Amino acid sequence: MEIVELKKGIYWVGAIDWNVRDFHGYSTPYGTTYNAYLILDEKNVLVDTVRAPFYLEMLGQISQIIDPSKIDYIVANHVENDHSGALPQLVERVGTPTVITTERGKKGLEKYFQKSFKWRIVKTGDALSIGHRTLNFLEAPMLHWPDSMFTYLKEDRVLLPNDAFGQHFASVQRFEDEVGESVMRHAAKYYANILWPLAPLILKKVDEVVKMGISIEMIGPSHGLIWRKDPGRIIQAYVEWSRGKTNRKILVVYDTMWGSTEQLAKAILKGLIEAGVDARLLHLRSNHRSDIIEEMLEAGGILLGSPTLNNGMFPTMGDFLTYMKGLKPKGKILGLFSSHGWGGGAIKAMRRVLEEEKFEIWEKELAVQFRPDSEELGRAVEFGREFAEKIL
Ligand code: FEO
């Protein structure tokens, strides 16, 4: 593969996973990449590795540039195996490199791999001169795991923040300006499905970086494209997403057994459209949960519809709510609707889950027995219209 140089002496040496379609429950129709970065100086440094099955691909990249045994340091910014899986094999191949990580990183890596390495433990504010360059370390707990940290190359103004600012997107291009606008959609889906629960910490971390006066010319995340042309754009997007900025957009997320809940969903959608909001109809078995979550990011309201099954909600709704509540989306109003046969229960079951997580739920709900008649469909349209007014 072609050698990719970010700046003089700084190389991308990662791997492209074209075929992964499920990333722990997140659909990845475009695959992903595992980015590792090689820095040549008086001491040579590799920042992060790749998922274990891609070890040889990474080694091939490194070998095009230097003899891997000449690596002095390997920075492990994060324990999760998509970045550390190839670490044990690489350490063995290199010899005795020093592995730089946080205290928690050491603990996690030792437990995962049941082995120890030659460690250098770092914390926020620590720096390491490698010749003409200085590596600065900034702990970033929960971005993505408690062990996570960022590595900053001061002289080059390059930030290597591991999972932060990434996208699950495999391509022959390595830089965001080579791809165009679609990069923001990949970044939004990634943020919503991975980093959303950590929104308050993201705001704190961005603030901390600003106060440190760090100047950033390039951001090399551990997944997807490198932000070269306008790194400020993704930082600004993270701030807006983390602040919960929403648009006049409402989702109708539903499943249906015999079509009645779907009739309600479509009537509600009509009401939303009449009220002038940007509305989306999302059937739970036609849309992957991670795509619905991406749609939720900038939506002000979500209407959830489920038929009643065995006195509870439909299983797909249970799956979706389990996933959604873990991501802790803030600043959304939720509304509930349902159709049932002889006995209800879906709305009660949905409400119970959402109340436990302290979501804001619209007190009004819409429940219909069997198939909605024309009067009930009219009420559903009105239900949509009224809900739209709540987020205008
Ligand atoms: Fe890409 Fe948290 O690992």
Coordinates of C-alpha atoms and ligand atoms in Angstrom, one line a residue:
M1 CA 0.0 0.0 0.0
E2 CA 1.1 3.6 -0.6
I3 CA 3.0 5.2 2.2
V4 CA 0.9 8.0 3.8
E5 CA 2.8 10.8 5.5
L6 CA 0.8 13.2 7.6
K7 CA 3.7 15.5 8.2
K8 CA 7.4 15.1 7.7
G9 CA 8.4 12.0 9.6
I10 CA 4.8 11.1 10.8
Y11 CA 3.2 8.2 9.0
W12 CA -0.2 6.4 9.0
V13 CA 0.6 2.7 9.4
G14 CA -2.8 1.3 10.2
A15 CA -5.1 -1.3 8.6
I16 CA -8.3 -1.1 6.7
D17 CA -11.2 -3.4 7.7
W18 CA -13.3 -3.3 4.6
N19 CA -15.6 -6.1 5.6
V20 CA -16.6 -5.5 9.3
R21 CA -20.4 -5.0 9.3
D22 CA -21.1 -5.1 13.0
F23 CA -19.0 -3.3 15.6
H24 CA -20.3 -4.5 19.0
G25 CA -23.9 -3.8 18.0
Y26 CA -23.2 -0.8 15.8
S27 CA -23.8 -1.4 12.1
T28 CA -20.8 -0.5 10.0
P29 CA -21.9 -0.7 6.3
Y30 CA -18.8 1.1 5.2
G31 CA -16.3 -0.9 7.3
T32 CA -13.7 0.8 9.4
T33 CA -10.0 1.4 9.8
Y34 CA -7.7 0.9 12.8
N35 CA -5.3 3.8 12.6
A36 CA -1.7 3.6 14.0
Y37 CA 0.9 6.3 13.6
L38 CA 4.6 6.0 13.2
I39 CA 6.8 8.9 14.2
L40 CA 10.5 8.9 13.2
D41 CA 12.9 10.9 15.2
E42 CA 16.0 10.1 17.3
K43 CA 13.7 7.7 19.1
N44 CA 11.0 6.1 16.9
V45 CA 7.5 5.9 18.3
L46 CA 4.4 3.9 17.2
V47 CA 1.1 5.4 18.5
D48 CA -1.4 2.6 18.9
T49 CA -1.6 -0.7 17.1
V50 CA -4.5 -2.4 15.3
R51 CA -7.0 -5.3 15.9
A52 CA -5.1 -8.6 16.2
P53 CA -6.1 -10.1 12.8
F54 CA -4.6 -7.0 11.1
Y55 CA -1.2 -7.3 12.7
L56 CA 0.6 -8.4 9.5
E57 CA -1.1 -5.6 7.6
M58 CA 0.3 -3.0 10.1
L59 CA 3.7 -4.7 10.2
G60 CA 3.8 -4.4 6.4
Q61 CA 3.1 -0.7 6.5
I62 CA 5.8 -0.1 9.2
S63 CA 8.3 -2.3 7.3
Q64 CA 8.0 -0.1 4.2
I65 CA 9.3 2.8 6.3
I66 CA 11.7 1.4 8.9
D67 CA 12.8 -1.9 10.3
P68 CA 10.2 -2.6 13.0
S69 CA 13.0 -3.6 15.4
K70 CA 14.0 0.1 15.4
I71 CA 10.8 1.2 17.3
D72 CA 11.7 2.5 20.7
Y73 CA 8.3 3.3 22.1
I74 CA 4.8 2.1 21.6
V75 CA 2.1 4.4 22.9
A76 CA -1.1 2.5 24.0
N77 CA -3.6 5.3 24.1
H78 CA -6.5 2.9 24.8
V79 CA -6.9 -0.7 26.0
E80 CA -9.8 -1.7 23.8
N81 CA -8.7 -4.5 21.5
D82 CA -9.3 -2.8 18.2
H83 CA -6.2 -0.7 19.1
S84 CA -4.2 -3.0 21.4
G85 CA -5.0 -6.4 19.9
A86 CA -1.8 -6.5 17.9
L87 CA 0.4 -5.2 20.7
P88 CA 1.7 -8.5 22.1
Q89 CA 2.8 -9.7 18.7
L90 CA 4.4 -6.4 17.8
V91 CA 6.3 -6.2 21.1
E92 CA 7.7 -9.7 20.4
R93 CA 8.7 -8.7 16.9
V94 CA 10.3 -5.4 18.0
G95 CA 12.2 -6.7 20.9
T96 CA 11.9 -4.8 24.1
P97 CA 10.1 -1.5 23.3
T98 CA 8.8 0.6 26.1
V99 CA 5.1 0.7 26.2
I100 CA 3.7 4.1 27.2
T101 CA 0.3 4.2 28.8
T102 CA -1.8 5.4 31.7
E103 CA -1.9 3.5 35.0
R104 CA -5.3 2.1 34.1
G105 CA -4.0 1.3 30.7
K106 CA -1.3 -0.9 32.2
K107 CA -3.8 -2.6 34.4
G108 CA -6.1 -3.3 31.5
L109 CA -3.4 -4.5 29.1
E110 CA -1.9 -6.8 31.7
K111 CA -5.2 -8.4 32.4
Y112 CA -6.2 -8.7 28.7
F113 CA -3.0 -10.2 27.5
Q114 CA -1.9 -12.0 30.8
K115 CA 1.6 -10.6 30.3
S116 CA 3.6 -7.6 31.2
F117 CA 5.7 -5.2 29.1
K118 CA 8.5 -2.7 29.8
W119 CA 6.2 0.2 30.9
R120 CA 6.4 3.9 31.1
I121 CA 3.3 5.2 32.9
V122 CA 2.2 8.7 32.1
K123 CA -0.5 11.1 33.3
T124 CA -1.8 14.5 32.1
G125 CA 1.0 17.0 31.7
D126 CA 3.8 14.4 31.2
A127 CA 6.0 14.9 28.2
L128 CA 8.6 12.8 26.4
S129 CA 11.3 14.2 24.2
I130 CA 12.1 11.9 21.3
G131 CA 14.7 14.2 19.6
H132 CA 13.3 17.1 17.6
R133 CA 9.9 16.4 18.9
T134 CA 8.1 16.2 22.2
L135 CA 5.2 13.9 22.9
N136 CA 2.7 15.3 25.4
F137 CA 0.1 13.1 27.1
L138 CA -3.3 14.1 28.2
E139 CA -5.5 11.6 30.1
A140 CA -9.0 11.4 28.7
P141 CA -10.9 9.1 31.0
M142 CA -14.1 7.8 29.4
L143 CA -13.2 9.0 25.9
H144 CA -13.7 6.1 25.4
W145 CA -12.8 4.1 28.4
P146 CA -11.3 5.0 31.8
D147 CA -7.9 4.2 30.5
S148 CA -8.0 6.4 27.4
M149 CA -5.6 9.2 26.8
F150 CA -4.6 11.6 24.0
T151 CA -1.1 12.0 22.6
Y152 CA -0.1 15.4 21.3
L153 CA 2.9 16.1 19.1
K154 CA 3.7 19.6 20.1
E155 CA 6.1 20.8 17.4
D156 CA 3.9 19.4 14.6
R157 CA 0.6 20.4 16.3
V158 CA -0.8 17.0 15.6
L159 CA -3.4 15.5 18.1
L160 CA -3.7 11.7 18.2
P161 CA -6.9 11.3 20.4
N162 CA -7.6 7.6 19.7
D163 CA -11.4 7.0 19.6
A164 CA -12.4 10.7 19.8
F165 CA -13.2 12.4 16.5
G166 CA -13.2 9.1 14.6
Q167 CA -15.6 7.6 12.1
H168 CA -16.3 4.0 11.1
F169 CA -15.5 4.4 7.4
A170 CA -13.1 2.4 5.3
S171 CA -11.8 4.0 2.2
V172 CA -8.7 4.4 0.0
Q173 CA -8.5 8.0 1.1
R174 CA -6.9 8.8 4.5
F175 CA -7.8 12.5 4.8
E176 CA -11.2 14.1 5.3
D177 CA -10.6 16.7 2.6
E178 CA -10.3 13.9 0.0
V179 CA -13.7 12.6 0.7
G180 CA -16.1 15.6 1.1
E181 CA -19.2 16.2 3.1
S182 CA -20.1 12.6 3.8
V183 CA -17.4 12.5 6.4
M184 CA -19.6 14.5 8.8
R185 CA -22.4 11.9 8.6
H186 CA -20.0 9.1 9.5
A187 CA -18.6 11.2 12.3
A188 CA -22.1 12.0 13.6
K189 CA -23.1 8.3 13.6
Y190 CA -19.9 7.4 15.4
Y191 CA -20.3 10.2 18.0
A192 CA -24.0 9.3 18.6
N193 CA -23.3 5.5 19.1
I194 CA -20.1 5.6 20.9
L195 CA -19.5 9.0 22.6
W196 CA -22.9 10.4 23.3
P197 CA -23.1 9.2 26.9
L198 CA -19.9 11.0 27.6
A199 CA -21.1 14.4 26.3
P200 CA -20.4 16.3 29.6
L201 CA -16.9 14.9 29.7
I202 CA -16.3 15.9 26.1
L203 CA -17.2 19.5 26.9
K204 CA -14.9 19.5 29.9
K205 CA -12.1 18.0 27.8
V206 CA -12.4 20.5 25.0
D207 CA -12.4 23.3 27.6
E208 CA -9.3 21.8 29.2
V209 CA -7.5 21.7 25.8
V210 CA -8.5 25.3 25.0
K211 CA -7.2 26.5 28.4
M212 CA -3.9 24.6 27.8
G213 CA -3.5 26.8 24.7
I214 CA -2.9 23.7 22.5
S215 CA -2.8 24.6 18.9
I216 CA -4.1 21.8 16.6
E217 CA -3.3 21.7 12.9
M218 CA -4.3 18.0 12.4
I219 CA -6.3 15.4 14.2
G220 CA -5.4 11.7 13.6
P221 CA -8.2 9.6 15.3
S222 CA -7.9 5.9 15.6
H223 CA -10.8 5.2 13.2
G224 CA -11.5 6.6 9.8
L225 CA -10.2 9.7 8.2
I226 CA -7.6 12.2 9.5
W227 CA -8.8 15.7 9.9
R228 CA -6.3 17.7 7.9
K229 CA -8.0 20.6 6.3
D230 CA -10.3 21.9 9.1
P231 CA -9.8 20.1 12.4
G232 CA -11.7 22.9 14.1
R233 CA -14.8 21.7 12.3
I234 CA -15.0 18.4 14.0
I235 CA -14.2 19.9 17.4
Q236 CA -17.0 22.4 16.9
A237 CA -19.4 19.6 15.9
Y238 CA -18.5 17.7 19.0
V239 CA -19.2 20.8 21.2
E240 CA -22.6 21.3 19.5
W241 CA -23.6 17.6 19.8
S242 CA -22.4 17.5 23.4
R243 CA -24.4 20.6 24.2
G244 CA -27.5 18.8 22.8
K245 CA -28.1 21.3 20.0
T246 CA -31.3 20.1 18.2
N247 CA -33.1 21.0 15.0
R248 CA -36.9 21.1 14.3
K249 CA -36.8 17.4 13.6
I250 CA -38.9 14.6 15.1
L251 CA -38.6 10.9 14.6
V252 CA -41.4 8.3 14.6
V253 CA -39.8 5.1 15.7
Y254 CA -42.1 2.1 15.7
D255 CA -42.8 -1.6 15.1
T256 CA -46.1 -3.2 14.1
M257 CA -47.7 -6.7 14.3
W258 CA -50.7 -6.5 12.0
G259 CA -50.3 -3.0 10.6
S260 CA -52.3 -1.0 13.2
T261 CA -49.4 0.6 15.0
E262 CA -48.0 1.4 11.5
Q263 CA -51.3 3.1 10.5
L264 CA -51.0 5.3 13.7
A265 CA -47.4 6.0 12.9
K266 CA -48.2 7.2 9.4
A267 CA -51.1 9.4 10.7
I268 CA -48.8 10.9 13.3
L269 CA -46.2 11.6 10.7
K270 CA -48.9 13.4 8.7
G271 CA -49.6 15.6 11.7
L272 CA -45.9 16.3 12.1
I273 CA -45.5 17.3 8.4
E274 CA -48.6 19.5 8.6
A275 CA -46.9 21.2 11.6
G276 CA -43.9 21.9 9.4
V277 CA -41.2 19.9 11.2
D278 CA -38.6 17.7 9.6
A279 CA -40.0 14.3 10.3
R280 CA -38.7 10.7 9.7
L281 CA -40.6 7.4 9.9
L282 CA -38.4 4.6 11.1
H283 CA -39.6 1.0 11.3
L284 CA -37.5 -0.9 13.8
R285 CA -37.1 -3.9 11.7
S286 CA -36.1 -1.9 8.6
N287 CA -33.6 0.4 10.3
H288 CA -30.6 -0.6 12.3
R289 CA -30.7 0.7 15.9
S290 CA -27.4 2.5 15.4
D291 CA -28.8 4.3 12.3
I292 CA -31.9 5.4 14.3
I293 CA -29.5 6.7 17.1
E294 CA -27.7 8.8 14.5
E295 CA -31.0 10.3 13.4
M296 CA -31.8 11.0 17.0
L297 CA -28.7 13.1 17.5
E298 CA -30.2 16.3 16.1
A299 CA -33.9 15.5 16.7
G300 CA -35.8 17.4 19.3
G301 CA -38.5 14.8 19.8
I302 CA -39.0 11.1 19.3
L303 CA -42.4 9.3 19.2
L304 CA -42.2 5.7 20.1
G305 CA -44.9 3.3 18.9
S306 CA -45.2 -0.4 19.8
P307 CA -48.0 -3.0 19.6
T308 CA -48.7 -4.9 22.7
L309 CA -47.3 -8.4 22.9
N310 CA -47.9 -10.6 26.0
N311 CA -48.9 -7.5 27.9
G312 CA -45.6 -5.7 27.2
M313 CA -43.9 -3.9 24.4
F314 CA -42.7 -5.6 21.2
P315 CA -39.3 -7.2 21.5
T316 CA -37.7 -4.9 18.9
M317 CA -38.8 -1.9 21.0
G318 CA -37.3 -3.5 24.1
D319 CA -34.0 -3.9 22.2
F320 CA -34.1 -0.3 21.0
L321 CA -34.9 1.2 24.4
T322 CA -32.1 -0.9 26.0
Y323 CA -29.6 0.5 23.5
M324 CA -31.0 4.0 23.6
K325 CA -31.0 4.4 27.4
G326 CA -27.3 3.3 27.6
L327 CA -26.4 6.2 25.3
K328 CA -28.2 8.7 27.6
P329 CA -29.4 11.1 25.0
K330 CA -30.3 14.4 26.7
G331 CA -32.7 17.2 25.8
K332 CA -35.2 15.1 23.9
I333 CA -38.9 14.9 24.5
L334 CA -40.4 11.4 24.1
G335 CA -44.0 10.5 23.2
L336 CA -45.7 7.1 23.3
F337 CA -48.3 5.4 21.2
S338 CA -49.6 1.9 20.7
S339 CA -52.3 -0.4 19.4
H340 CA -53.4 -3.5 21.3
G341 CA -55.8 -6.4 20.9
W342 CA -57.8 -7.5 24.0
G343 CA -55.4 -6.1 26.6
G344 CA -52.8 -3.3 26.6
G345 CA -49.5 -3.0 28.2
A346 CA -46.9 -1.7 25.7
I347 CA -47.2 2.0 26.7
K348 CA -46.9 1.1 30.4
A349 CA -43.9 -1.0 29.7
M350 CA -42.2 1.7 27.6
R351 CA -43.0 4.3 30.1
R352 CA -41.5 2.3 33.0
V353 CA -38.2 1.9 31.2
L354 CA -38.0 5.5 30.2
E355 CA -39.0 6.9 33.6
E356 CA -36.4 4.8 35.3
E357 CA -33.8 6.6 33.1
K358 CA -35.5 10.0 33.8
F359 CA -36.3 10.8 30.2
E360 CA -38.7 13.7 29.6
I361 CA -41.9 12.0 28.5
W362 CA -44.9 13.8 27.1
E363 CA -47.8 13.2 29.5
K364 CA -50.2 12.7 26.6
E365 CA -50.3 9.2 25.0
L366 CA -52.2 7.6 22.2
A367 CA -53.6 4.0 22.6
V368 CA -56.0 2.3 20.2
Q369 CA -57.7 -1.1 20.3
F370 CA -57.4 -3.3 17.2
R371 CA -57.3 -1.3 14.0
P372 CA -57.7 2.5 14.2
D373 CA -60.9 3.8 12.7
S374 CA -61.2 7.1 11.0
E375 CA -61.9 9.0 14.2
E376 CA -58.8 7.5 15.8
L377 CA -56.6 8.2 12.8
G378 CA -57.8 11.8 13.0
R379 CA -56.7 11.8 16.7
A380 CA -53.3 10.4 15.6
V381 CA -52.8 13.3 13.1
E382 CA -53.7 15.7 15.9
F383 CA -51.4 13.9 18.3
G384 CA -48.5 14.5 15.8
R385 CA -49.5 18.2 15.4
E386 CA -49.6 18.8 19.1
F387 CA -46.3 17.0 19.7
A388 CA -44.6 19.1 17.0
E389 CA -45.7 22.3 18.9
K390 CA -43.7 21.1 21.9
I391 CA -40.4 21.3 20.1
L392 CA -41.1 24.4 18.0
Ligands
FEO1 FE1 -11.9 2.1 19.0 FE2 -12.8 2.2 22.3 O1 -12.1 1.5 20.8

